[in-house]
PDB file of C-alpha atoms in Angstrom:
ATOM      1  CA  MET A   1     -36.520  -7.698-123.981  1.00 48.00           C
ATOM      2  CA  ARG A   2     -32.824  -6.958-123.489  1.00 51.00           C
ATOM      3  CA  PHE A   3     -31.576  -3.440-124.293  1.00 50.00           C
ATOM      4  CA  SER A   4     -29.412  -4.729-127.183  1.00 53.00           C
ATOM      5  CA  SER A   5     -32.429  -6.479-128.723  1.00 54.00           C
ATOM      6  CA  VAL A   6     -34.453  -3.270-128.504  1.00 49.00           C
ATOM      7  CA  ILE A   7     -31.724  -1.394-130.393  1.00 50.00           C
ATOM      8  CA  ARG A   8     -31.636  -3.997-133.176  1.00 54.00           C
ATOM      9  CA  THR A   9     -35.416  -3.675-133.544  1.00 52.00           C
ATOM     10  CA  LEU A  10     -35.128   0.125-133.718  1.00 52.00           C
ATOM     11  CA  HIS A  11     -32.506  -0.169-136.472  1.00 52.00           C
ATOM     12  CA  ARG A  12     -34.935  -2.180-138.580  1.00 53.00           C
ATOM     13  CA  HIS A  13     -37.775   0.313-138.050  1.00 50.00           C
ATOM     14  CA  VAL A  14     -35.672   3.391-138.771  1.00 47.00           C
ATOM     15  CA  HIS A  15     -33.959   2.153-141.917  1.00 47.00           C
ATOM     16  CA  SER A  16     -37.245   1.001-143.460  1.00 46.00           C
ATOM     17  CA  SER A  17     -38.392   4.627-143.892  1.00 44.00           C
ATOM     18  CA  ALA A  18     -37.032   7.694-145.669  1.00 42.00           C
ATOM     19  CA  ASN A  19     -39.167  10.435-144.096  1.00 46.00           C
ATOM     20  CA  HIS A  20     -36.883  12.945-142.357  1.00 50.00           C
ATOM     21  CA  GLY A  21     -39.494  15.531-141.261  1.00 70.00           C
ATOM     22  CA  THR A  22     -37.888  18.440-139.434  1.00 82.00           C
ATOM     23  CA  ILE A  23     -34.280  17.847-140.494  1.00 81.00           C
ATOM     24  CA  SER A  24     -32.556  20.889-142.002  1.00 83.00           C
ATOM     25  CA  ALA A  25     -30.135  19.685-144.690  1.00 84.00           C
ATOM     26  CA  SER A  26     -27.928  22.761-144.332  1.00 83.00           C
ATOM     27  CA  GLU A  27     -27.698  22.364-140.539  1.00 84.00           C
ATOM     28  CA  ILE A  28     -26.815  18.669-140.844  1.00 83.00           C
ATOM     29  CA  ALA A  29     -24.139  19.445-143.425  1.00 84.00           C
ATOM     30  CA  HIS A  30     -22.703  22.153-141.144  1.00 84.00           C
ATOM     31  CA  PHE A  31     -22.411  19.883-138.093  1.00 81.00           C
ATOM     32  CA  SER A  32     -21.239  16.902-140.139  1.00 82.00           C
ATOM     33  CA  ARG A  33     -18.262  18.998-141.291  1.00 84.00           C
ATOM     34  CA  LEU A  34     -17.440  19.690-137.644  1.00 83.00           C
ATOM     35  CA  SER A  35     -18.047  16.144-136.354  1.00 86.00           C
ATOM     36  CA  SER A  36     -14.356  15.298-135.871  1.00 89.00           C
ATOM     37  CA  GLN A  37     -14.080  18.095-133.287  1.00 92.00           C
ATOM     38  CA  TRP A  38     -16.737  16.828-130.858  1.00 94.00           C
ATOM     39  CA  TRP A  39     -14.303  15.530-128.244  1.00 95.00           C
ATOM     40  CA  ASP A  40     -11.816  18.408-128.462  1.00 94.00           C
ATOM     41  CA  GLU A  41     -12.515  20.273-125.234  1.00 93.00           C
ATOM     42  CA  GLN A  42     -10.644  23.349-126.485  1.00 91.00           C
ATOM     43  CA  GLY A  43     -12.253  23.367-129.932  1.00 91.00           C
ATOM     44  CA  GLU A  44     -15.558  24.150-131.616  1.00 91.00           C
ATOM     45  CA  PHE A  45     -17.643  22.438-128.940  1.00 92.00           C
ATOM     46  CA  GLY A  46     -15.687  23.657-125.926  1.00 94.00           C
ATOM     47  CA  PHE A  47     -18.667  25.594-124.561  1.00 94.00           C
ATOM     48  CA  LEU A  48     -20.807  22.431-124.694  1.00 95.00           C
ATOM     49  CA  HIS A  49     -18.146  20.447-122.832  1.00 96.00           C
ATOM     50  CA  LYS A  50     -18.273  23.053-120.079  1.00 96.00           C
ATOM     51  CA  MET A  51     -22.090  23.162-120.154  1.00 97.00           C
ATOM     52  CA  ASN A  52     -22.568  19.408-119.963  1.00 98.00           C
ATOM     53  CA  PRO A  53     -22.070  18.977-116.176  1.00 97.00           C
ATOM     54  CA  THR A  54     -24.622  21.729-115.532  1.00 98.00           C
ATOM     55  CA  ARG A  55     -27.181  20.117-117.821  1.00 98.00           C
ATOM     56  CA  VAL A  56     -26.657  16.752-116.097  1.00 98.00           C
ATOM     57  CA  GLN A  57     -26.993  18.461-112.710  1.00 97.00           C
ATOM     58  CA  PHE A  58     -30.401  19.869-113.655  1.00 98.00           C
ATOM     59  CA  ILE A  59     -31.641  16.517-115.001  1.00 98.00           C
ATOM     60  CA  ARG A  60     -30.548  14.624-111.885  1.00 96.00           C
ATOM     61  CA  GLU A  61     -31.926  17.204-109.464  1.00 95.00           C
ATOM     62  CA  LYS A  62     -35.267  17.392-111.266  1.00 96.00           C
ATOM     63  CA  LEU A  63     -35.766  13.624-111.357  1.00 96.00           C
ATOM     64  CA  GLU A  64     -34.828  13.312-107.683  1.00 93.00           C
ATOM     65  CA  GLU A  65     -37.144  16.185-106.749  1.00 94.00           C
ATOM     66  CA  VAL A  66     -40.104  14.562-108.521  1.00 94.00           C
ATOM     67  CA  SER A  67     -39.288  11.153-107.039  1.00 92.00           C
ATOM     68  CA  LEU A  68     -39.070  12.532-103.491  1.00 89.00           C
ATOM     69  CA  ARG A  69     -42.362  14.388-103.918  1.00 89.00           C
ATOM     70  CA  GLU A  70     -44.133  11.256-105.138  1.00 87.00           C
ATOM     71  CA  HIS A  71     -42.716   9.088-102.328  1.00 81.00           C
ATOM     72  CA  GLU A  72     -43.463  11.571 -99.560  1.00 79.00           C
ATOM     73  CA  GLY A  73     -45.036   9.775 -96.624  1.00 71.00           C
ATOM     74  CA  ARG A  74     -44.124   6.302 -97.881  1.00 75.00           C
ATOM     75  CA  GLU A  75     -41.790   3.945 -96.058  1.00 71.00           C
ATOM     76  CA  ALA A  76     -39.979   2.689 -99.158  1.00 67.00           C
ATOM     77  CA  PRO A  77     -37.067   4.878-100.299  1.00 69.00           C
ATOM     78  CA  PRO A  78     -37.540   6.721-103.609  1.00 69.00           C
ATOM     79  CA  PRO A  79     -35.777   5.485-106.765  1.00 68.00           C
ATOM     80  CA  LYS A  80     -32.232   6.714-107.262  1.00 74.00           C
ATOM     81  CA  GLY A  81     -31.948   9.200-110.104  1.00 85.00           C
ATOM     82  CA  LEU A  82     -31.375   7.810-113.585  1.00 95.00           C
ATOM     83  CA  ARG A  83     -30.403   4.245-112.714  1.00 94.00           C
ATOM     84  CA  GLY A  84     -32.401   1.743-114.739  1.00 94.00           C
ATOM     85  CA  LEU A  85     -34.399   4.356-116.656  1.00 97.00           C
ATOM     86  CA  ASP A  86     -34.783   4.251-120.442  1.00 98.00           C
ATOM     87  CA  VAL A  87     -33.346   7.535-121.732  1.00 98.00           C
ATOM     88  CA  LEU A  88     -33.290   8.982-125.252  1.00 98.00           C
ATOM     89  CA  ASP A  89     -30.863  11.746-126.294  1.00 98.00           C
ATOM     90  CA  VAL A  90     -32.233  13.399-129.458  1.00 98.00           C
ATOM     91  CA  GLY A  91     -29.582  15.183-131.515  1.00 97.00           C
ATOM     92  CA  CYS A  92     -26.812  13.605-129.457  1.00 97.00           C
ATOM     93  CA  GLY A  93     -23.950  14.952-131.592  1.00 95.00           C
ATOM     94  CA  GLY A  94     -20.711  13.280-130.532  1.00 96.00           C
ATOM     95  CA  GLY A  95     -22.285  11.834-127.385  1.00 97.00           C
ATOM     96  CA  LEU A  96     -21.299  14.303-124.651  1.00 97.00           C
ATOM     97  CA  LEU A  97     -24.590  14.028-122.772  1.00 98.00           C
ATOM     98  CA  SER A  98     -25.315  10.422-123.781  1.00 98.00           C
ATOM     99  CA  GLU A  99     -22.118   9.133-122.194  1.00 98.00           C
ATOM    100  CA  SER A 100     -22.776  11.066-118.978  1.00 98.00           C
ATOM    101  CA  LEU A 101     -26.308   9.654-118.658  1.00 98.00           C
ATOM    102  CA  ALA A 102     -25.149   6.098-119.354  1.00 98.00           C
ATOM    103  CA  ARG A 103     -22.465   6.394-116.672  1.00 97.00           C
ATOM    104  CA  LEU A 104     -25.223   7.315-114.205  1.00 96.00           C
ATOM    105  CA  GLY A 105     -26.939   3.994-114.903  1.00 96.00           C
ATOM    106  CA  ALA A 106     -29.472   4.955-117.570  1.00 97.00           C
ATOM    107  CA  ASN A 107     -30.204   2.667-120.528  1.00 98.00           C
ATOM    108  CA  THR A 108     -29.287   5.360-123.027  1.00 98.00           C
ATOM    109  CA  LEU A 109     -29.943   5.641-126.758  1.00 98.00           C
ATOM    110  CA  GLY A 110     -28.384   8.578-128.594  1.00 98.00           C
ATOM    111  CA  ILE A 111     -29.777   9.494-132.016  1.00 98.00           C
ATOM    112  CA  ASP A 112     -28.624  12.077-134.526  1.00 96.00           C
ATOM    113  CA  ALA A 113     -29.548  12.966-138.109  1.00 94.00           C
ATOM    114  CA  SER A 114     -25.850  13.302-138.970  1.00 93.00           C
ATOM    115  CA  GLU A 115     -24.252   9.945-139.738  1.00 93.00           C
ATOM    116  CA  SER A 116     -20.814  11.525-139.166  1.00 94.00           C
ATOM    117  CA  ASN A 117     -21.792  12.498-135.631  1.00 94.00           C
ATOM    118  CA  ILE A 118     -23.008   8.980-134.865  1.00 96.00           C
ATOM    119  CA  LYS A 119     -19.755   7.460-136.147  1.00 95.00           C
ATOM    120  CA  ILE A 120     -17.714   9.753-133.879  1.00 94.00           C
ATOM    121  CA  ALA A 121     -20.000   9.027-130.902  1.00 96.00           C
ATOM    122  CA  LYS A 122     -19.694   5.253-131.402  1.00 96.00           C
ATOM    123  CA  LEU A 123     -15.934   5.454-131.820  1.00 94.00           C
ATOM    124  CA  HIS A 124     -15.467   7.437-128.612  1.00 95.00           C
ATOM    125  CA  ALA A 125     -17.791   5.190-126.594  1.00 96.00           C
ATOM    126  CA  SER A 126     -16.033   2.049-127.837  1.00 95.00           C
ATOM    127  CA  ALA A 127     -12.923   3.067-125.877  1.00 95.00           C
ATOM    128  CA  ASP A 128     -14.789   2.646-122.562  1.00 95.00           C
ATOM    129  CA  PRO A 129     -16.068  -0.884-121.848  1.00 93.00           C
ATOM    130  CA  LYS A 130     -18.125   0.471-118.937  1.00 93.00           C
ATOM    131  CA  LEU A 131     -20.546   2.126-121.386  1.00 97.00           C
ATOM    132  CA  GLU A 132     -22.478  -1.087-121.983  1.00 95.00           C
ATOM    133  CA  ARG A 133     -25.777   0.708-121.349  1.00 96.00           C
ATOM    134  CA  LEU A 134     -25.136   3.114-124.250  1.00 98.00           C
ATOM    135  CA  SER A 135     -26.160   2.666-127.887  1.00 98.00           C
ATOM    136  CA  TYR A 136     -26.352   5.000-130.879  1.00 98.00           C
ATOM    137  CA  LEU A 137     -28.588   5.140-133.918  1.00 98.00           C
ATOM    138  CA  HIS A 138     -28.482   7.301-137.056  1.00 97.00           C
ATOM    139  CA  SER A 139     -32.056   8.587-136.977  1.00 96.00           C
ATOM    140  CA  SER A 140     -34.354  11.535-136.434  1.00 95.00           C
ATOM    141  CA  ALA A 141     -37.035  11.760-133.741  1.00 97.00           C
ATOM    142  CA  GLU A 142     -39.729  11.515-136.417  1.00 96.00           C
ATOM    143  CA  LEU A 143     -38.370   8.225-137.751  1.00 95.00           C
ATOM    144  CA  LEU A 144     -38.008   6.776-134.258  1.00 96.00           C
ATOM    145  CA  LEU A 145     -41.738   7.287-133.677  1.00 95.00           C
ATOM    146  CA  GLU A 146     -42.397   4.415-136.076  1.00 93.00           C
ATOM    147  CA  SER A 147     -41.129   2.066-133.367  1.00 94.00           C
ATOM    148  CA  SER A 148     -43.366   1.318-130.367  1.00 94.00           C
ATOM    149  CA  LYS A 149     -40.514   1.975-127.915  1.00 96.00           C
ATOM    150  CA  ARG A 150     -41.075   4.913-125.546  1.00 97.00           C
ATOM    151  CA  TYR A 151     -38.761   6.438-122.915  1.00 98.00           C
ATOM    152  CA  ASP A 152     -38.829   7.508-119.275  1.00 98.00           C
ATOM    153  CA  VAL A 153     -36.696  10.523-120.140  1.00 98.00           C
ATOM    154  CA  VAL A 154     -36.189  12.285-123.479  1.00 98.00           C
ATOM    155  CA  CYS A 155     -33.470  14.945-123.758  1.00 98.00           C
ATOM    156  CA  SER A 156     -32.707  17.261-126.650  1.00 98.00           C
ATOM    157  CA  MET A 157     -29.992  19.747-125.848  1.00 98.00           C
ATOM    158  CA  GLU A 158     -29.045  22.658-128.130  1.00 96.00           C
ATOM    159  CA  VAL A 159     -30.986  21.100-130.997  1.00 97.00           C
ATOM    160  CA  ILE A 160     -34.361  22.773-131.494  1.00 97.00           C
ATOM    161  CA  GLU A 161     -32.722  26.032-132.671  1.00 96.00           C
ATOM    162  CA  HIS A 162     -31.253  24.053-135.598  1.00 95.00           C
ATOM    163  CA  VAL A 163     -34.365  22.272-136.916  1.00 95.00           C
ATOM    164  CA  ASP A 164     -37.018  23.189-139.455  1.00 92.00           C
ATOM    165  CA  HIS A 165     -40.611  23.201-138.146  1.00 94.00           C
ATOM    166  CA  PRO A 166     -39.872  23.349-134.385  1.00 96.00           C
ATOM    167  CA  ALA A 167     -43.498  22.615-133.422  1.00 96.00           C
ATOM    168  CA  THR A 168     -43.352  19.311-135.310  1.00 96.00           C
ATOM    169  CA  PHE A 169     -40.015  18.528-133.677  1.00 97.00           C
ATOM    170  CA  LEU A 170     -41.431  19.228-130.207  1.00 98.00           C
ATOM    171  CA  SER A 171     -44.424  17.022-130.931  1.00 97.00           C
ATOM    172  CA  SER A 172     -42.155  14.161-132.059  1.00 97.00           C
ATOM    173  CA  CYS A 173     -40.007  14.420-128.932  1.00 98.00           C
ATOM    174  CA  ALA A 174     -43.123  14.603-126.752  1.00 98.00           C
ATOM    175  CA  GLU A 175     -44.650  11.476-128.278  1.00 97.00           C
ATOM    176  CA  LEU A 176     -41.452   9.517-127.541  1.00 98.00           C
ATOM    177  CA  VAL A 177     -41.977  10.100-123.796  1.00 98.00           C
ATOM    178  CA  LYS A 178     -43.808   7.500-121.731  1.00 97.00           C
ATOM    179  CA  PRO A 179     -46.914   8.696-119.835  1.00 96.00           C
ATOM    180  CA  GLY A 180     -45.579  10.238-116.628  1.00 95.00           C
ATOM    181  CA  GLY A 181     -42.129  10.608-118.182  1.00 97.00           C
ATOM    182  CA  HIS A 182     -39.921  13.666-118.562  1.00 98.00           C
ATOM    183  CA  LEU A 183     -38.790  15.883-121.429  1.00 98.00           C
ATOM    184  CA  PHE A 184     -35.680  18.051-121.052  1.00 98.00           C
ATOM    185  CA  LEU A 185     -34.677  20.712-123.580  1.00 98.00           C
ATOM    186  CA  SER A 186     -31.972  23.356-123.623  1.00 98.00           C
ATOM    187  CA  THR A 187     -31.765  26.121-126.180  1.00 98.00           C
ATOM    188  CA  ILE A 188     -31.328  29.884-126.688  1.00 98.00           C
ATOM    189  CA  SER A 189     -33.913  32.618-126.221  1.00 98.00           C
ATOM    190  CA  ARG A 190     -34.689  35.044-129.033  1.00 98.00           C
ATOM    191  CA  THR A 191     -33.550  38.287-127.410  1.00 98.00           C
ATOM    192  CA  PRO A 192     -31.091  41.067-128.283  1.00 98.00           C
ATOM    193  CA  LEU A 193     -28.804  39.807-125.501  1.00 97.00           C
ATOM    194  CA  ALA A 194     -28.762  36.309-127.011  1.00 97.00           C
ATOM    195  CA  TYR A 195     -27.923  37.700-130.449  1.00 97.00           C
ATOM    196  CA  PHE A 196     -25.096  39.778-128.995  1.00 97.00           C
ATOM    197  CA  LEU A 197     -23.557  36.908-127.024  1.00 96.00           C
ATOM    198  CA  THR A 198     -24.081  33.890-129.281  1.00 96.00           C
ATOM    199  CA  ILE A 199     -23.748  35.400-132.750  1.00 97.00           C
ATOM    200  CA  PHE A 200     -22.010  38.774-132.609  1.00 97.00           C
ATOM    201  CA  MET A 201     -19.495  37.854-129.910  1.00 95.00           C
ATOM    202  CA  ALA A 202     -19.106  34.034-130.064  1.00 94.00           C
ATOM    203  CA  GLU A 203     -19.187  33.762-133.868  1.00 94.00           C
ATOM    204  CA  ASN A 204     -18.093  37.103-135.317  1.00 95.00           C
ATOM    205  CA  ILE A 205     -15.699  38.587-132.740  1.00 96.00           C
ATOM    206  CA  LEU A 206     -14.216  35.822-130.583  1.00 93.00           C
ATOM    207  CA  ARG A 207     -14.548  33.100-133.258  1.00 92.00           C
ATOM    208  CA  LYS A 208     -15.246  30.520-130.551  1.00 90.00           C
ATOM    209  CA  VAL A 209     -17.999  29.065-132.719  1.00 92.00           C
ATOM    210  CA  SER A 210     -18.029  28.706-136.516  1.00 92.00           C
ATOM    211  CA  LYS A 211     -19.800  31.512-138.315  1.00 92.00           C
ATOM    212  CA  GLY A 212     -23.287  30.484-139.368  1.00 92.00           C
ATOM    213  CA  THR A 213     -23.765  28.021-136.516  1.00 93.00           C
ATOM    214  CA  HIS A 214     -26.722  29.994-135.153  1.00 96.00           C
ATOM    215  CA  THR A 215     -29.692  31.609-136.881  1.00 96.00           C
ATOM    216  CA  TYR A 216     -31.331  34.276-134.732  1.00 97.00           C
ATOM    217  CA  SER A 217     -34.825  33.745-136.162  1.00 97.00           C
ATOM    218  CA  LYS A 218     -34.704  30.102-135.015  1.00 97.00           C
ATOM    219  CA  PHE A 219     -34.094  30.980-131.362  1.00 98.00           C
ATOM    220  CA  ILE A 220     -37.072  30.182-129.112  1.00 98.00           C
ATOM    221  CA  LYS A 221     -38.234  32.092-126.054  1.00 97.00           C
ATOM    222  CA  PRO A 222     -39.053  30.131-122.876  1.00 97.00           C
ATOM    223  CA  THR A 223     -42.602  31.512-122.908  1.00 96.00           C
ATOM    224  CA  GLU A 224     -43.079  30.016-126.382  1.00 97.00           C
ATOM    225  CA  LEU A 225     -42.140  26.556-125.117  1.00 97.00           C
ATOM    226  CA  VAL A 226     -44.479  26.905-122.145  1.00 96.00           C
ATOM    227  CA  SER A 227     -47.306  28.125-124.388  1.00 96.00           C
ATOM    228  CA  PHE A 228     -46.783  25.181-126.741  1.00 97.00           C
ATOM    229  CA  PHE A 229     -47.201  22.655-123.932  1.00 97.00           C
ATOM    230  CA  GLN A 230     -50.171  24.523-122.474  1.00 95.00           C
ATOM    231  CA  LYS A 231     -51.966  23.676-125.732  1.00 94.00           C
ATOM    232  CA  TYR A 232     -50.316  20.350-126.558  1.00 96.00           C
ATOM    233  CA  ARG A 233     -52.242  17.150-125.883  1.00 92.00           C
ATOM    234  CA  SER A 234     -50.588  13.780-126.393  1.00 85.00           C
ATOM    235  CA  SER A 235     -51.970  11.272-128.861  1.00 75.00           C
ATOM    236  CA  SER A 236     -51.183   8.457-126.409  1.00 61.00           C
ATOM    237  CA  VAL A 237     -52.249   7.874-122.796  1.00 56.00           C
ATOM    238  CA  ASP A 238     -51.343   5.320-120.139  1.00 54.00           C
ATOM    239  CA  PRO A 239     -53.496   2.187-120.768  1.00 57.00           C
ATOM    240  CA  GLN A 240     -54.639   2.110-117.114  1.00 58.00           C
ATOM    241  CA  TYR A 241     -56.435   5.429-117.740  1.00 51.00           C
ATOM    242  CA  LEU A 242     -58.066   4.504-121.072  1.00 52.00           C
ATOM    243  CA  GLU A 243     -61.402   3.484-119.519  1.00 56.00           C
ATOM    244  CA  HIS A 244     -61.917   6.963-118.047  1.00 54.00           C
ATOM    245  CA  ALA A 245     -60.031   9.001-120.652  1.00 53.00           C
ATOM    246  CA  THR A 246     -61.887  11.506-122.779  1.00 61.00           C
ATOM    247  CA  LEU A 247     -59.597  14.236-124.084  1.00 71.00           C
ATOM    248  CA  PRO A 248     -55.917  13.914-123.057  1.00 84.00           C
ATOM    249  CA  LYS A 249     -54.748  16.599-120.661  1.00 90.00           C
ATOM    250  CA  ALA A 250     -52.528  19.442-121.764  1.00 94.00           C
ATOM    251  CA  TRP A 251     -48.989  18.979-120.472  1.00 96.00           C
ATOM    252  CA  ILE A 252     -49.055  22.330-118.649  1.00 96.00           C
ATOM    253  CA  SER A 253     -52.149  23.753-116.979  1.00 93.00           C
ATOM    254  CA  PRO A 254     -53.442  27.172-118.069  1.00 88.00           C
ATOM    255  CA  SER A 255     -51.320  29.799-116.350  1.00 80.00           C
ATOM    256  CA  SER A 256     -48.990  32.642-117.146  1.00 80.00           C
ATOM    257  CA  PRO A 257     -46.285  31.494-119.622  1.00 80.00           C
ATOM    258  CA  GLU A 258     -43.778  33.238-117.339  1.00 83.00           C
ATOM    259  CA  SER A 259     -44.627  31.028-114.340  1.00 85.00           C
ATOM    260  CA  PRO A 260     -45.898  27.520-115.130  1.00 91.00           C
ATOM    261  CA  PRO A 261     -46.871  25.235-112.203  1.00 91.00           C
ATOM    262  CA  SER A 262     -43.628  23.901-110.723  1.00 90.00           C
ATOM    263  CA  THR A 263     -44.956  20.325-110.623  1.00 93.00           C
ATOM    264  CA  GLU A 264     -45.512  20.388-114.397  1.00 96.00           C
ATOM    265  CA  ALA A 265     -42.696  22.454-115.901  1.00 96.00           C
ATOM    266  CA  GLU A 266     -39.676  24.560-115.051  1.00 96.00           C
ATOM    267  CA  VAL A 267     -37.343  26.965-116.853  1.00 96.00           C
ATOM    268  CA  ARG A 268     -33.856  27.754-115.498  1.00 97.00           C
ATOM    269  CA  GLY A 269     -31.200  30.012-116.924  1.00 97.00           C
ATOM    270  CA  LEU A 270     -27.742  28.725-117.875  1.00 97.00           C
ATOM    271  CA  ILE A 271     -25.145  31.407-117.161  1.00 96.00           C
ATOM    272  CA  TYR A 272     -21.549  31.322-118.371  1.00 95.00           C
ATOM    273  CA  HIS A 273     -19.062  32.651-115.805  1.00 94.00           C
ATOM    274  CA  PRO A 274     -15.980  33.759-117.804  1.00 91.00           C
ATOM    275  CA  LEU A 275     -13.676  34.079-114.784  1.00 91.00           C
ATOM    276  CA  GLN A 276     -14.455  30.570-113.598  1.00 92.00           C
ATOM    277  CA  ALA A 277     -14.725  29.276-117.197  1.00 90.00           C
ATOM    278  CA  LYS A 278     -17.829  27.287-116.268  1.00 94.00           C
ATOM    279  CA  TRP A 279     -21.592  27.294-116.724  1.00 97.00           C
ATOM    280  CA  LEU A 280     -23.830  27.883-113.720  1.00 97.00           C
ATOM    281  CA  LEU A 281     -27.445  26.885-113.188  1.00 97.00           C
ATOM    282  CA  ALA A 282     -29.325  30.045-112.253  1.00 96.00           C
ATOM    283  CA  SER A 283     -31.498  29.990-109.170  1.00 93.00           C
ATOM    284  CA  ARG A 284     -35.252  29.696-109.577  1.00 89.00           C
ATOM    285  CA  ASP A 285     -36.975  32.969-110.484  1.00 82.00           C
ATOM    286  CA  ALA A 286     -33.674  34.845-110.817  1.00 89.00           C
ATOM    287  CA  TRP A 287     -34.288  37.965-112.875  1.00 90.00           C
ATOM    288  CA  ALA A 288     -33.384  37.945-116.609  1.00 91.00           C
ATOM    289  CA  THR A 289     -31.340  34.729-116.420  1.00 95.00           C
ATOM    290  CA  THR A 290     -33.342  33.061-119.192  1.00 96.00           C
ATOM    291  CA  HIS A 291     -32.665  35.829-121.732  1.00 97.00           C
ATOM    292  CA  CYS A 292     -29.910  33.802-123.408  1.00 97.00           C
ATOM    293  CA  ASN A 293     -29.190  30.111-122.708  1.00 98.00           C
ATOM    294  CA  TYR A 294     -31.737  28.190-120.668  1.00 98.00           C
ATOM    295  CA  ILE A 295     -32.895  24.659-119.841  1.00 98.00           C
ATOM    296  CA  PHE A 296     -36.516  23.513-119.785  1.00 98.00           C
ATOM    297  CA  TRP A 297     -38.288  20.579-118.132  1.00 98.00           C
ATOM    298  CA  VAL A 298     -41.858  19.396-118.646  1.00 98.00           C
ATOM    299  CA  ARG A 299     -43.618  16.219-117.537  1.00 97.00           C
ATOM    300  CA  LYS A 300     -46.006  14.195-119.657  1.00 97.00           C
ATOM    301  CA  PRO A 301     -49.394  13.627-118.002  1.00 95.00           C
ATOM    302  CA  PHE A 302     -50.412  10.063-117.172  1.00 91.00           C
ATOM    303  CA  GLN A 303     -53.735  10.686-118.906  1.00 76.00           C
TER     304      GLN A 303
END
């Protein structure tokens, strides 16, 4: 089935239901009011514009690392990054990440619970005829589950700290991943440093972000994400494993939440360098770098 046909099918599934699950009405209203500013690099979302290349860097490097590991010892070259993969961007906003992934060759669908955001994302993408692999849909992750379509890569960047019922949201995102696929999240840790930088400084003092954008109690520590996936077992498994499947595997093996197995999950800090005016991807195991912004990767088991 062609990518455009898949999108039309998804539209029918999504608009036949009214269950919005984890959506926070107040958060959607807040970001809908700001939707016109998505592509202003000096405006409300300036920090996200600067962060976007670093997020893409992590996604590309992680996929290439996994591919190289799986093709070790084989004669055939490993697949090249995102090209040809089916990718879902949950909470895509104005499309900053979605456009980047589509330009790297991914069949990309961006979804957002704010209709205003989707309109802005579509309008911006329409100016570039090269973005033929990119589509948008006004939907939540929960509604998208009603379709049978699943994705090689699911991303949700700076979203989980704005939803109600984060465990339900994580479960919905996880179930949209194909067996053996990848889930990427970025968010903010619940620490005094994060409160100082993202709320006190960014919102109240510097006014770089609208007041009320962040709620400290909704911030999520990296160890909480790891712990969730140490317990989480998918409701779906790869059909080739059904004959031998009993209980689906947890996504992350039992271990310390501070150091999950590197073949199953990884947490990296995202550090803003004010003198360079850019975000940097912290090195692995660098001390205290995940105490504010961080990015998280986990892989869905095949069985």
